[in-house]
Amino acid sequence: MFYNIAVVGFGLAGRLAALELSKLHHVTVFEADDEQTPNSAGKVAAAMLAPLAESVLCEADLALMGLDSMKRWPGIIAELESDVFFQQQGTLIVAHQQDKGDLQSFTQRIKPVAGHSAQALNAQQITRLEPELANRFNQGLFLPCEGQIDNQAFYKASFTMLNKRKVKCVFNQRVTIKNGEINNRPFDYIIDCRGLGAKSDKPLRGVRGEVARLYAPEVNLTRPVRLMHPRYPIYIAPKPNHEYVIGATEIESQDSGAATVRSTLELLSAAYTVHSGFAEARLLNIQAGLRPAFSDNRPEVSQVGNVISINGLYRHGYMLAPALVAQVVSRIE
């Protein structure tokens, strides 16, 4: 059956929903920002697919959902006409000798998920995985099932594909969803993907993330690396063309302002301790964003009448969004 569907919010979940639904239905997208969506959490993110690492903080069912989403990403990307970097070569977890306790604590909290488990590494094994980290770390973990994508490329390619499918995108318009209509305009279904834009309707909080994007031709890491540290644990995700996304995993703050000098120094200093080649890197940008989360940090797909809402993806956006959008599509079709 053919439906007239509105997608409200053009972040990660909104884009995935529009891509999937526009195959069979007429879709209109509404976005409060402009087409650059500068406040989208998915645009700031490192876009790591890390169900095993995230199992330290989330329940096993969400980690399983992350494995399901990882299987869906190649198919999603294959339908786009532009190249989008996708990688599944695992995640390397390392710690300096003085922070060995943080690595041990992390190891103990990893949940075995669907037969996937962490592999303990010594210095020689770390070097085999990442030769440029030789003689820097004596202990680590390898999570072979994990991966990442390039979120910047996905945002561009998804917009291009939706334009090709003649999906109407209405930007710079904050809408009201009431009585199953948008600004008194009826739709068969409304997919609410507003994230923190729905805070007036839902008990959401913002969880701050800070991310630096660097051009570092002297660094040749081949997979995401996480540094365990008691004060500023960071991740380093290599992207195409010698670019690296470096970020702090989580900051409990609803401050949406720019990154501070202190946090920037800590972030980049921690990256330098992983690989000294970052000293000569060029800082392309540093961004801060707020991720929408409920009090239990679990996502929610809910429905009232013809309005279906996806929200609360917390720090698991790229890990969970494809599976959550699949739930929405199954409700409609």
C-alpha positions as MATLAB code, in Angstrom:
seq = 'MFYNIAVVGFGLAGRLAALELSKLHHVTVFEADDEQTPNSAGKVAAAMLAPLAESVLCEADLALMGLDSMKRWPGIIAELESDVFFQQQGTLIVAHQQDKGDLQSFTQRIKPVAGHSAQALNAQQITRLEPELANRFNQGLFLPCEGQIDNQAFYKASFTMLNKRKVKCVFNQRVTIKNGEINNRPFDYIIDCRGLGAKSDKPLRGVRGEVARLYAPEVNLTRPVRLMHPRYPIYIAPKPNHEYVIGATEIESQDSGAATVRSTLELLSAAYTVHSGFAEARLLNIQAGLRPAFSDNRPEVSQVGNVISINGLYRHGYMLAPALVAQVVSRIE';
ca = [
       0.000    0.000    0.000;
       1.232    3.498   -0.868;
       1.319    6.034    1.972;
       1.976    9.748    2.325;
       4.564    9.921    5.115;
       6.235   12.807    6.924;
       9.652   12.434    8.538;
      10.322   15.133   11.122;
      14.024   15.648   11.800;
      16.820   15.136    9.302;
      19.478   13.679   11.567;
      20.735   10.106   11.408;
      17.442    8.368   12.243;
      15.470   10.711   10.000;
      17.757   10.086    7.038;
      17.642    6.326    7.467;
      13.861    6.393    7.788;
      13.479    8.599    4.710;
      15.824    6.392    2.680;
      13.952    3.229    3.549;
      10.407    4.578    3.294;
      10.952    6.512    0.064;
      11.442    3.224   -1.790;
       7.699    2.564   -1.630;
       6.005    5.695   -0.293;
       5.789    9.421   -0.818;
       8.000   11.049    1.818;
       8.283   14.665    2.955;
      11.091   15.638    5.336;
      10.777   18.541    7.786;
      13.909   19.942    9.455;
      14.200   22.863   11.877;
      17.763   23.684   10.708;
      19.104   24.286    7.219;
      20.259   21.529    4.885;
      23.664   21.402    6.612;
      21.928   20.211    9.823;
      24.686   21.703   12.014;
      23.064   20.587   15.281;
      22.591   16.949   14.296;
      24.287   14.606   16.763;
      24.900   12.145   13.926;
      26.947   14.707   12.031;
      29.281   15.322   14.972;
      29.695   11.648   15.901;
      32.652    9.400   15.102;
      30.174    6.818   13.727;
      31.780    3.807   15.365;
      29.904    0.502   15.375;
      30.961   -0.901   18.714;
      28.423   -3.302   20.252;
      30.993   -5.179   22.307;
      32.705   -2.077   23.704;
      29.351   -0.449   24.406;
      28.119   -3.572   26.225;
      30.166   -2.251   29.157;
      27.494    0.440   29.577;
      24.388   -0.981   27.896;
      22.275   -4.101   28.253;
      22.984   -7.218   26.218;
      19.842   -6.778   24.088;
      21.106   -3.419   22.845;
      24.480   -4.939   22.007;
      22.633   -7.616   20.004;
      20.702   -4.864   18.252;
      24.051   -3.290   17.429;
      25.218   -6.508   15.766;
      21.980   -6.535   13.761;
      22.542   -2.930   12.663;
      26.111   -3.700   11.626;
      24.788   -6.332    9.220;
      22.377   -3.773    7.768;
      24.883   -0.978    7.114;
      26.556   -2.490    4.004;
      23.155   -2.864    2.337;
      22.188    0.704    3.210;
      25.444    2.047    1.804;
      25.229   -0.110   -1.334;
      21.982    1.643   -2.321;
      23.688    5.049   -2.327;
      25.382    6.299   -5.472;
      28.366    7.916   -3.745;
      31.107    6.002   -1.971;
      30.728    5.828    1.806;
      33.600    4.392    3.826;
      32.572    1.303    5.821;
      35.000   -0.811    7.789;
      34.721   -3.859   10.009;
      38.259   -4.587   11.163;
      37.627   -4.487   14.886;
      38.492   -2.053   17.654;
      41.797   -1.904   19.541;
      41.637   -0.952   23.238;
      44.880    0.218   24.867;
      46.036    1.760   28.134;
      49.283    3.139   29.463;
      50.969    1.105   32.181;
      49.827    3.427   34.973;
      46.199    3.021   33.814;
      46.245   -0.766   33.743;
      43.454   -0.847   36.321;
      41.104    1.028   34.000;
      41.749   -1.513   31.251;
      41.136   -4.401   33.652;
      37.878   -2.845   34.829;
      36.742   -2.341   31.238;
      37.622   -5.948   30.393;
      35.630   -7.327   33.311;
      32.513   -5.390   32.305;
      32.393   -6.507   28.670;
      29.426   -8.807   28.091;
      29.869  -11.841   25.817;
      27.410  -11.155   22.994;
      26.265  -13.804   20.507;
      29.572  -15.637   20.663;
      31.678  -12.484   20.296;
      34.268  -11.759   22.954;
      37.321   -9.614   23.617;
      40.832  -10.910   22.964;
      43.592   -9.943   25.407;
      46.729   -8.637   23.704;
      50.353   -8.271   24.716;
      52.785   -5.719   23.296;
      53.786   -7.907   20.336;
      50.166   -8.593   19.362;
      49.329   -4.891   19.521;
      52.252   -4.192   17.208;
      51.035   -6.793   14.705;
      47.624   -5.103   14.570;
      48.933   -1.528   14.534;
      52.660   -1.391   13.743;
      52.895    2.334   14.495;
      51.947    1.675   18.130;
      55.026   -0.493   18.668;
      56.706   -0.041   22.072;
      53.923    2.261   23.316;
      51.605   -0.161   25.097;
      52.203   -3.399   26.982;
      48.606   -4.527   27.251;
      45.397   -4.161   25.309;
      42.210   -5.743   23.996;
      40.967   -6.515   20.507;
      37.240   -6.549   19.709;
      37.210   -8.169   16.244;
      33.491   -7.822   15.484;
      33.422   -4.006   15.545;
      33.600   -1.393   12.809;
      32.846    2.164   11.719;
      31.570    4.283    8.838;
      32.310    7.811    7.628;
      29.362    9.860    8.860;
      30.272   12.932    6.810;
      30.168   10.922    3.587;
      26.930    9.214    4.628;
      25.196   12.524    5.314;
      26.155   13.828    1.860;
      25.334   10.630   -0.011;
      21.974   10.128    1.713;
      20.870   13.678    0.876;
      21.899   13.190   -2.750;
      19.910    9.951   -2.995;
      16.798   11.475   -1.419;
      16.966   14.348   -3.879;
      17.194   11.855   -6.730;
      14.080   10.113   -5.427;
      12.260   13.457   -5.424;
      11.814   13.452   -1.639;
      10.663   16.928   -0.669;
      12.798   18.436    2.102;
      11.433   21.443    3.967;
      14.267   23.139    5.853;
      14.308   25.943    8.421;
      10.846   25.036    9.605;
      10.030   23.999   13.142;
       6.759   22.099   13.010;
       4.005   21.189   15.433;
       2.809   17.587   15.610;
      -0.770   17.611   16.887;
      -3.739   15.304   16.396;
      -1.757   13.211   13.928;
      -1.062   16.200   11.687;
       1.862   18.519   10.991;
       0.923   22.184   11.106;
      -2.673   21.074   10.468;
      -1.583   19.116    7.390;
      -2.642   15.449    7.371;
      -0.307   12.539    6.658;
      -0.906    8.794    6.737;
       2.094    8.397    9.037;
       4.414   10.800   10.831;
       7.880    9.555   11.818;
       9.157   11.746   14.657;
      12.978   11.771   14.626;
      13.519   15.146   16.269;
      15.978   14.012   18.932;
      16.360   16.781   21.498;
      13.917   18.824   19.420;
      11.226   16.701   21.088;
      12.382   17.599   24.598;
       9.187   19.567   25.299;
       7.175   16.372   24.669;
       9.495   13.712   26.090;
      11.675   13.359   29.240;
      14.952   13.720   27.358;
      18.324   15.048   28.438;
      21.318   16.017   26.361;
      24.623   14.156   26.727;
      27.522   16.189   25.418;
      30.131   14.839   23.047;
      33.234   16.660   21.809;
      34.959   15.620   18.609;
      38.055   16.893   16.781;
      38.671   16.086   13.131;
      42.341   16.124   12.101;
      44.349   15.714    8.945;
      47.309   13.601   10.038;
      49.392   12.250    7.132;
      52.120   11.079    9.535;
      49.707    8.736   11.317;
      48.743    5.399    9.786;
      46.290    3.677   12.109;
      44.034    1.199   10.354;
      41.132    0.761   12.792;
      39.460    2.598   15.699;
      41.607    2.808   18.829;
      40.265    3.520   22.304;
      42.491    4.756   25.096;
      41.469    3.813   28.611;
      42.184    6.651   31.032;
      40.676    7.548   34.441;
      40.074   11.178   33.470;
      39.694   11.450   29.712;
      39.154    8.156   27.883;
      39.183    8.903   24.181;
      38.614    7.188   20.863;
      40.531    7.687   17.625;
      38.719    6.677   14.444;
      40.679    6.720   11.156;
      38.710    7.977    8.164;
      39.676    8.160    4.478;
      42.355   10.565    3.213;
      44.439   10.569    6.404;
      41.651   12.132    8.448;
      41.061   11.101   12.058;
      38.112   11.717   14.347;
      39.144   12.014   17.995;
      36.571   12.328   20.713;
      35.698   11.934   24.368;
      33.279    9.110   24.962;
      30.767   10.945   27.152;
      30.295   14.125   29.161;
      27.216   14.469   31.396;
      26.445   18.038   30.463;
      23.647   19.762   28.554;
      25.904   22.617   27.520;
      25.626   22.947   23.737;
      28.352   25.588   23.456;
      31.659   25.288   21.652;
      34.430   23.124   23.065;
      36.570   24.824   25.701;
      40.327   25.302   25.513;
      40.778   22.946   28.447;
      38.784   20.106   26.921;
      40.479   20.595   23.550;
      43.937   20.426   25.120;
      43.057   17.295   27.078;
      41.549   15.623   24.030;
      44.499   16.307   21.746;
      47.109   15.664   24.432;
      45.614   12.231   25.052;
      45.724   11.498   21.313;
      49.394   12.525   21.253;
      50.198    9.967   23.955;
      48.764    7.289   21.663;
      50.711    8.404   18.581;
      53.248   11.237   18.465;
      52.452   11.809   14.791;
      49.380   13.772   15.874;
      51.713   16.607   16.908;
      52.056   17.601   13.243;
      48.401   17.062   12.369;
      46.204   19.870   11.047;
      43.092   20.614   13.060;
      40.235   20.652   10.530;
      37.512   21.363   13.077;
      36.403   20.687   16.610;
      32.736   20.278   17.343;
      30.537   19.732   20.357;
      27.073   18.219   20.204;
      24.303   16.936   22.432;
      22.975   13.415   22.067;
      19.369   12.731   23.147;
      18.957   10.280   26.008;
      16.241    9.076   28.362;
      16.976    8.491   32.050;
      17.762    4.785   31.459;
      19.900    5.521   28.380;
      17.784    3.148   26.294;
      16.284    4.083   22.932;
      12.568    4.052   22.377;
      10.303    3.375   19.421;
       6.771    4.378   20.406;
       3.513    4.939   18.562;
       0.447    7.039   19.270;
      -2.073    6.809   16.469;
      -0.314    7.493   13.192;
       2.735    9.094   14.867;
       5.749    6.819   15.348;
       8.660    8.199   17.350;
      12.325    7.143   17.396;
      14.357    8.789   20.132;
      16.859    8.417   22.952;
      19.683    6.850   20.954;
      22.183    8.296   23.479;
      25.762    7.500   22.384;
      24.641    4.526   20.283;
      23.249    6.301   17.223;
      25.095    4.546   14.406;
      25.116    1.297   16.340;
      21.333    1.158   16.792;
      19.606    3.387   14.239;
      19.305    0.890   11.338;
      17.674   -1.733   13.567;
      15.311    0.843   15.117;
      14.289    2.164   11.696;
      13.593   -1.417   10.627;
      11.141   -1.655   13.541;
       9.373    1.462   12.287;
       9.155    0.151    8.731;
       7.700   -3.148    9.953;
       4.941   -1.248   11.792;
       3.986    0.547    8.586;
       4.336   -2.264    6.090;
];
